[in-house]
Coordinates of C-alpha atoms and ligand atoms in Angstrom, one line a residue:
M2 CA 38.1 182.5 123.4
D3 CA 37.3 185.7 125.2
R4 CA 39.5 185.3 128.3
D5 CA 38.0 188.1 130.3
H6 CA 34.5 186.7 129.9
F7 CA 35.7 183.3 131.2
Y8 CA 37.7 184.8 134.0
S9 CA 34.6 186.4 135.3
L10 CA 32.6 183.2 135.0
M11 CA 35.3 181.3 136.9
N12 CA 35.0 183.7 139.9
G13 CA 31.2 183.3 139.9
E14 CA 28.7 185.8 141.4
G15 CA 29.2 184.6 144.9
T16 CA 25.4 184.9 145.6
F17 CA 24.0 181.3 145.2
D18 CA 23.6 179.4 148.5
Y19 CA 26.3 177.0 147.4
E20 CA 28.7 180.0 146.9
V21 CA 27.7 181.7 150.1
Y22 CA 28.1 178.6 152.2
L23 CA 31.4 177.7 150.7
N24 CA 32.5 181.3 150.7
T25 CA 33.6 180.9 147.0
R26 CA 33.9 184.7 146.6
Q27 CA 36.7 184.8 149.1
L28 CA 38.1 181.4 148.2
L29 CA 38.5 182.2 144.5
S30 CA 40.1 185.5 145.3
C31 CA 42.8 183.9 147.4
Q32 CA 45.0 183.7 144.2
K33 CA 46.5 186.7 142.4
A34 CA 44.1 188.5 140.0
F35 CA 44.3 186.9 136.5
G36 CA 46.1 189.9 135.1
E37 CA 48.9 189.7 137.8
F38 CA 50.4 186.3 137.2
C39 CA 54.0 186.4 136.2
N40 CA 53.4 183.5 133.8
R41 CA 50.8 180.8 133.0
D42 CA 52.1 178.3 135.6
E43 CA 51.7 180.6 138.6
L44 CA 48.0 180.0 139.2
Q45 CA 48.8 176.3 139.5
F46 CA 51.7 177.0 141.8
Q47 CA 49.5 179.0 144.1
I48 CA 46.6 176.6 144.0
V49 CA 48.7 173.5 144.8
H50 CA 50.2 175.2 147.8
Q51 CA 46.9 176.5 149.0
V52 CA 45.1 173.2 148.6
E53 CA 48.0 171.5 150.5
E54 CA 47.6 174.0 153.3
L55 CA 43.9 173.1 153.5
W56 CA 44.7 169.4 153.6
M57 CA 47.2 170.0 156.4
K58 CA 44.6 172.0 158.3
L59 CA 42.2 169.1 158.0
A60 CA 44.9 166.6 159.1
G61 CA 45.8 168.7 162.1
Y62 CA 42.2 169.2 163.1
T63 CA 41.5 165.4 162.7
L64 CA 44.6 164.6 164.8
L65 CA 43.1 166.6 167.7
D66 CA 40.0 164.5 167.5
I67 CA 42.1 161.3 167.3
D68 CA 43.8 162.4 170.5
D69 CA 40.5 162.7 172.3
Y70 CA 39.3 159.3 171.1
I71 CA 42.7 157.7 172.1
Q72 CA 42.1 159.0 175.6
Q73 CA 38.6 157.4 175.5
E74 CA 40.1 154.2 174.0
N75 CA 37.5 154.4 171.3
T76 CA 39.4 152.3 168.8
N77 CA 36.8 152.4 166.0
R78 CA 36.8 156.2 166.0
V79 CA 40.6 156.3 166.2
L80 CA 41.0 154.0 163.2
T81 CA 38.4 155.7 161.0
L82 CA 39.9 159.1 161.7
F83 CA 43.4 157.9 161.1
R84 CA 42.3 156.6 157.7
R85 CA 41.1 160.2 157.0
V86 CA 44.6 161.5 158.0
H87 CA 46.3 158.9 155.9
L88 CA 44.2 159.7 152.8
T89 CA 44.9 163.4 153.3
L90 CA 48.6 162.8 153.4
Q91 CA 48.4 160.6 150.3
L92 CA 46.5 163.3 148.4
M93 CA 49.1 165.8 149.5
T94 CA 51.9 163.6 148.1
D95 CA 50.0 162.9 144.9
Q96 CA 49.2 166.5 144.3
L97 CA 52.9 167.4 144.2
R98 CA 53.0 165.8 140.8
L99 CA 50.9 168.6 139.3
L100 CA 54.0 170.8 139.7
E101 CA 56.0 168.4 137.4
T102 CA 54.0 170.0 134.5
M103 CA 55.9 173.3 135.2
S104 CA 59.3 173.7 133.5
P105 CA 62.4 174.6 135.6
K106 CA 62.7 177.8 133.6
E107 CA 59.1 178.9 134.2
Y108 CA 59.5 178.1 137.9
Q109 CA 62.5 180.5 138.1
E110 CA 60.1 183.3 137.1
I111 CA 57.7 182.3 139.8
R112 CA 60.5 182.0 142.4
L113 CA 61.2 185.7 141.9
Q114 CA 57.7 186.3 143.4
L115 CA 58.4 184.5 146.6
G116 CA 60.6 187.0 148.5
H117 CA 62.6 184.8 150.8
G118 CA 59.6 182.6 151.6
S119 CA 60.2 179.0 152.6
G120 CA 57.9 176.0 152.9
Q121 CA 59.3 175.7 156.4
E122 CA 57.1 178.7 157.2
S123 CA 54.0 176.6 156.3
P124 CA 51.5 176.9 159.2
G125 CA 50.0 173.5 158.4
F126 CA 53.4 171.7 158.2
R127 CA 54.6 173.4 161.4
V128 CA 51.6 172.3 163.4
L129 CA 51.8 168.7 162.1
L130 CA 55.4 168.6 163.3
K131 CA 54.2 169.4 166.8
M132 CA 51.4 166.8 167.2
H133 CA 53.2 163.5 167.3
Q134 CA 54.5 163.8 170.9
P135 CA 51.1 164.5 172.6
L136 CA 49.6 161.7 170.5
W137 CA 52.3 159.3 171.6
D138 CA 51.9 160.3 175.3
S139 CA 48.1 159.6 175.1
F140 CA 48.7 156.3 173.3
Q141 CA 51.3 155.2 175.8
K142 CA 49.1 156.2 178.8
H143 CA 45.7 154.9 177.6
Y144 CA 46.5 151.9 175.4
L145 CA 49.8 150.7 177.0
E146 CA 50.4 151.7 180.7
N147 CA 46.8 151.5 181.8
H148 CA 46.7 147.9 180.6
G149 CA 50.2 146.9 181.8
L150 CA 51.3 146.7 178.1
T151 CA 54.5 147.8 176.3
V152 CA 55.3 148.1 172.6
E153 CA 57.3 144.9 172.9
K154 CA 54.3 143.0 174.3
I155 CA 51.7 144.2 171.7
Y156 CA 54.1 143.5 168.8
D157 CA 55.8 140.3 170.0
G158 CA 55.7 138.9 173.6
E159 CA 51.9 139.0 173.9
Y160 CA 50.9 139.7 170.3
S161 CA 47.2 139.2 169.6
H162 CA 46.5 141.8 167.0
S163 CA 44.9 143.8 169.8
D164 CA 43.4 147.3 169.8
A165 CA 46.7 148.7 171.0
Y166 CA 48.5 147.0 168.1
V167 CA 46.1 148.3 165.4
V168 CA 46.2 151.8 166.8
A169 CA 50.0 151.6 166.9
E170 CA 50.0 150.5 163.2
A171 CA 47.8 153.4 162.3
M172 CA 50.3 155.7 164.0
A173 CA 53.2 154.1 162.2
E174 CA 51.3 154.6 158.9
F175 CA 50.8 158.3 159.7
D176 CA 54.6 158.6 160.4
E177 CA 55.4 156.7 157.1
L178 CA 53.1 158.8 154.9
F179 CA 54.5 162.0 156.3
Q180 CA 58.0 160.7 155.4
K181 CA 56.7 159.9 151.9
F182 CA 55.5 163.4 151.5
R183 CA 58.9 164.7 152.5
Y184 CA 60.6 162.3 150.1
H185 CA 58.4 163.2 147.1
H186 CA 58.8 166.9 147.9
L187 CA 62.5 166.4 147.7
Q188 CA 62.2 164.7 144.4
L189 CA 60.1 167.6 143.1
I190 CA 62.9 170.0 144.2
H191 CA 65.4 167.7 142.4
R192 CA 63.4 168.1 139.3
T193 CA 62.7 171.8 139.5
I194 CA 65.7 173.6 141.0
G195 CA 68.1 170.8 141.6
L196 CA 69.3 169.3 144.9
G197 CA 72.6 171.2 144.7
A198 CA 70.7 174.6 144.9
K199 CA 70.3 176.9 147.8
S200 CA 66.9 177.9 149.2
L201 CA 65.6 181.5 149.1
K202 CA 67.0 181.8 152.6
G203 CA 70.4 180.7 151.4
R204 CA 70.3 177.3 153.0
S205 CA 71.5 174.2 151.2
V206 CA 68.6 172.3 149.9
E207 CA 70.4 169.1 150.9
L208 CA 69.6 170.1 154.5
L209 CA 66.0 168.8 153.8
E210 CA 67.5 165.3 153.7
N211 CA 67.8 165.5 157.5
G212 CA 64.0 165.7 157.6
L213 CA 63.8 162.3 155.9
R214 CA 65.4 160.7 158.9
V215 CA 62.9 162.2 161.4
Q216 CA 60.6 159.6 162.9
F217 CA 57.5 160.6 164.8
F218 CA 57.2 157.4 166.7
P219 CA 60.7 155.8 166.9
E220 CA 59.6 153.1 169.3
L221 CA 57.3 151.7 166.6
W222 CA 60.2 151.4 164.2
E223 CA 62.7 150.2 166.7
I224 CA 60.5 147.2 167.7
R225 CA 60.9 145.8 164.2
N226 CA 64.7 146.0 164.5
R227 CA 64.6 144.3 167.8
M228 CA 62.3 141.5 166.7
T229 CA 64.4 140.8 163.6
D230 CA 67.6 140.8 165.7
A231 CA 66.0 138.4 168.2
W232 CA 64.8 136.2 165.4
G233 CA 68.3 136.3 163.9
R234 CA 69.9 135.3 167.2
Q235 CA 67.6 132.3 167.4
Y236 CA 67.8 131.0 163.9
G237 CA 71.0 132.7 162.6
A238 CA 71.1 136.2 161.1
V239 CA 72.5 134.8 157.8
R240 CA 70.8 131.7 156.7
D241 CA 71.5 128.9 154.2
S242 CA 70.0 129.2 150.7
V243 CA 66.8 127.3 150.1
T244 CA 68.4 125.7 147.1
G245 CA 71.2 124.3 149.3
H246 CA 73.9 126.1 147.3
Ligands
HEM317 C1 58.3 173.5 142.5 C2 57.9 173.2 143.7 C3 58.6 173.4 144.9 C4 59.9 173.8 145.1 C5 61.0 174.1 144.1 C6 60.1 173.8 146.6 C7 61.3 174.1 147.2 C8 61.5 174.0 148.5 C9 62.8 174.4 149.2 C10 64.0 174.8 148.4 C11 62.6 174.2 150.5 C12 63.7 174.4 151.6 C13 63.4 175.8 152.2 C14 64.4 176.2 153.3 O1 65.5 175.5 153.5 O2 64.1 177.2 153.9 C15 61.3 173.7 150.7 C16 60.8 173.4 151.9 C17 59.5 173.0 152.1 N1 58.5 173.0 151.1 FE1 58.7 173.2 149.2 N2 59.0 173.4 147.2 C18 58.0 173.2 146.2 C19 56.7 172.8 146.4 C20 56.1 172.7 147.6 C21 54.7 172.4 147.8 C22 53.6 172.2 146.8 C23 54.5 172.3 149.2 C24 53.2 172.0 149.8 C25 53.0 171.9 151.1 C26 55.8 172.5 149.8 C27 56.1 172.5 151.2 C28 57.3 172.7 151.7 C29 57.6 172.4 153.1 C30 56.5 171.9 154.1 C31 58.9 172.6 153.3 C32 59.7 172.3 154.6 C33 60.1 170.9 154.5 C34 60.9 170.3 155.7 O3 61.3 171.1 156.6 O4 61.2 169.1 155.6 N3 56.7 172.8 148.8 N4 60.6 173.7 149.5

């Protein structure tokens, strides 16, 4: 096939209304020019990262709306928008798998292109790391304190599957899906450069394991421990086998 012919078709003219509205001319030139790639995996590498940045932009933007709706106690809106954030994080995690189609050797060629760049410089990731505290503060004020509720009451003492409870569960899911992204990203590193490697900033890759222990909403995880411990105190933490042996 005539590569140059198809390359120019891929970029499009940029003049149809569809192309103008979506700014495809600029979008499709956000990657290196076809002749500049260091190998045939580099386009995929750039696109996956760029798409992930777009999903993180959408997630961050949506979390701002969620915060507004939490302050209005508009639970239907909060849940619908959290679903959007959850799906976005799932897509981000699923998309990492595309990079499994790149061999470790070919990645080393791409790595040479990155300077000392690090995913920790990702604007989308950095903003998502800053949003959980204001969200928690809004949730605590509007769904809990204003109604004389606590996390313990909505999960256990006064459990009724209330609005506060379903919003809390949506927040826990956001927390969990963010963790899953971090976990699968670490698996991808394991597969591509190895966990024993050093980042392009000279840091041990193993340091990323600390991120796996970060919880956005620790109170929502701690309540489960406390409920299980309380249950254990009541019925016995270690129980007899159902078979009687
Ligand atoms: C072959 C694929 C990839 C490799 C080998 C890789 C490797 C790495 C390494 C070594 C680090 C640690 C950097 C440091 O300590 O400064 C890192 C961090 C990071 N990377 Fe990747 N990465 C890959 C793909 C991706 C993709 C597709 C994304 C999409 C968003 C991404 C986002 C991030 C983020 C957000 C961090 C910071 C993570 C944290 O602090 O927990 N990476 N990556």
